[in-house]
Amino acid sequence: MAALPIDGRDGALRRLSDRLVARPRLLVALFLAPPLLWLGVVYLGSLVALLAQSFFSIDEFSGLIVREWTLKTYGELFRPANLDIIGRTVTMAALVTLVGAVIAFPIAYYAARYARGRTKALFYLAVMLPLWSSYLVRVYAWKLILAREGILAWATERTGTTPLLDAWLALPVVGGPSLSISYTGTFLVFLYLWLPFMILPIQAALERVPGSLLEASADLGARPGQTLRKVILPLALPGVVAGSIFTFALTLGDYITPQIVGSSTLYIGQAVYTLQGTAGNIPLAAAFSVVPIAIMVGYLAVAKRMGAFDAL
Amino acid sequence: MNRAPLGLRIAAAAGLLFLHLPLALIFLYAFTTEERSYQFPPPGYTLEWFAVAWNRPDIWAALGLSVRVAATATAIALVLGTLAAAAVARSRFFGRDSVTLLIILPIALPGIVTGIALRSAYSLADIPFSFWTIVVGHATFCIVVVYNNAVARLRRTSGSLVEASMDLGADGFQTFRHVVLPQLSTALLAGGMLAFALSFDEVIVTTFTAGQQTTLPIWMLSELIRPRQRPVTNVVAAMVIAVTFLPILAAYYLTRDGDRIAGQGK
């Protein structure tokens, strides 16, 4: 049978196409070249240039960058003030992750086990919409909520719980003059921002737990609480770890939220931002940005071992 | 399937309320008559601020820049993401895992790292800030969104269709145009819309690569730090939420048969 006379194409294009089809490896290489060039040159190139600068130092008198290899800048990370910043950021990230997992679990569990059809689609959209809606607008919403004259103050006054709120604000570390100028405020905003990132992987992990497993557990005499602890939670753990990758990474790199809602203490992101901007200390800024990278690389290695990537 | 226990239902509902009440509040505040504070409940309601916001040239300029940046970055990401997906989905080659990692890296590392890396690279190479310095940053982290959608679709479609097309005499370009592209189109549309939404909303990388230019998120950020006219900010915030809801909904309906909406990592 003769080949179809399609568009009468038999010129250079046809010959080029035939050649490429005959050499699948060349074709793959041609496909890969543009994205790899872009990511390799633009992205990796910039990252490497940044890392290289962390090995430079700054002359304390002239403020100029000394282009000689040294570990001096990394030494500066271990000053008490800088260790404080790192410790504060990591603690915040850990707390946000823990509480986020606790709040996310019932939502994910309900969506995975009880929601069907339309309810399930609604649940999914209810998580996706906040996740994809504007980050800044969501921070802004909390500025409205936590304001002195805002809805939270109004609600506590109406329910007579203002003394409770005042008592919390009077506590040493978590308190402050008002919620919008306290660690509690920063914590709430982070929790709100990253919660959807925790729900989705947990739900994905729970979807994969077969219902028969839970029935078997009940048949063997386990009470619901026991089934939860001994069967469901261990199987959901990879999802929790996968979610924590996001909550952790996002908290570590954020410099806007603590600037808008929080006491005026610094987080890693803010330190990097001010060091490269007003302070002009690119080497220390670069060294500081290695901290979240190092933490995340270690975290990802542990997460991979726990099978978290399958739950992504 | 039996009904969920009461405690679970309450906890799930409370969690969802926690996610959505703040967004609802933004809409409420867009109508408030109170100008100087965030008083709740609002003393009165008005549509006045929509008109004021409509007549502000700085908002239109910021919106225009954001749309142009997002459109250009999305176009670049569509091309690069599809190419990468085509290579990874249909073949196994040395270093395939590293390629996947490289594509995911821009969203796996904190945005501030990407931002400061690009900024220092620009200053090392003496590149002045411009429209294109913003686009380059955005396109870099948008690639993964397109890639995820395209790769998921390519894995579900059968390679035998491509072979059949070739056997029937179509050349590679015709096969791409008439067989592969129609299969991919909704996935690419969804990926493109999510990439657009991602770029449209991005602020952390943008602050490092924008210089003096103001995208809508940068405008929003400056209003958050130094509020000038609070009701106008409220209106813009409400509009931003309303506008970003649409592509998310559309992307969901385009990809819901089987594959998930990619991009759980921003």
Short mmCIF file of C-alpha atoms in Angstrom, two decimals, chain B residues 27 44-45 108 110 174 215:
data_model
loop_
_atom_site.label_atom_id
_atom_site.label_comp_id
_atom_site.label_asym_id
_atom_site.label_seq_id
_atom_site.Cartn_x
_atom_site.Cartn_y
_atom_site.Cartn_z
CA PHE B 27 -14.16 40.19 50.81
CA GLY B 44 -20.99 50.56 57.23
CA TYR B 45 -20.79 49.17 53.74
CA ALA B 108 12.22 22.64 46.54
CA PRO B 110 13.43 28.24 49.59
CA GLN B 174 2.88 15.77 11.63
CA THR B 215 4.47 44.07 39.86
#
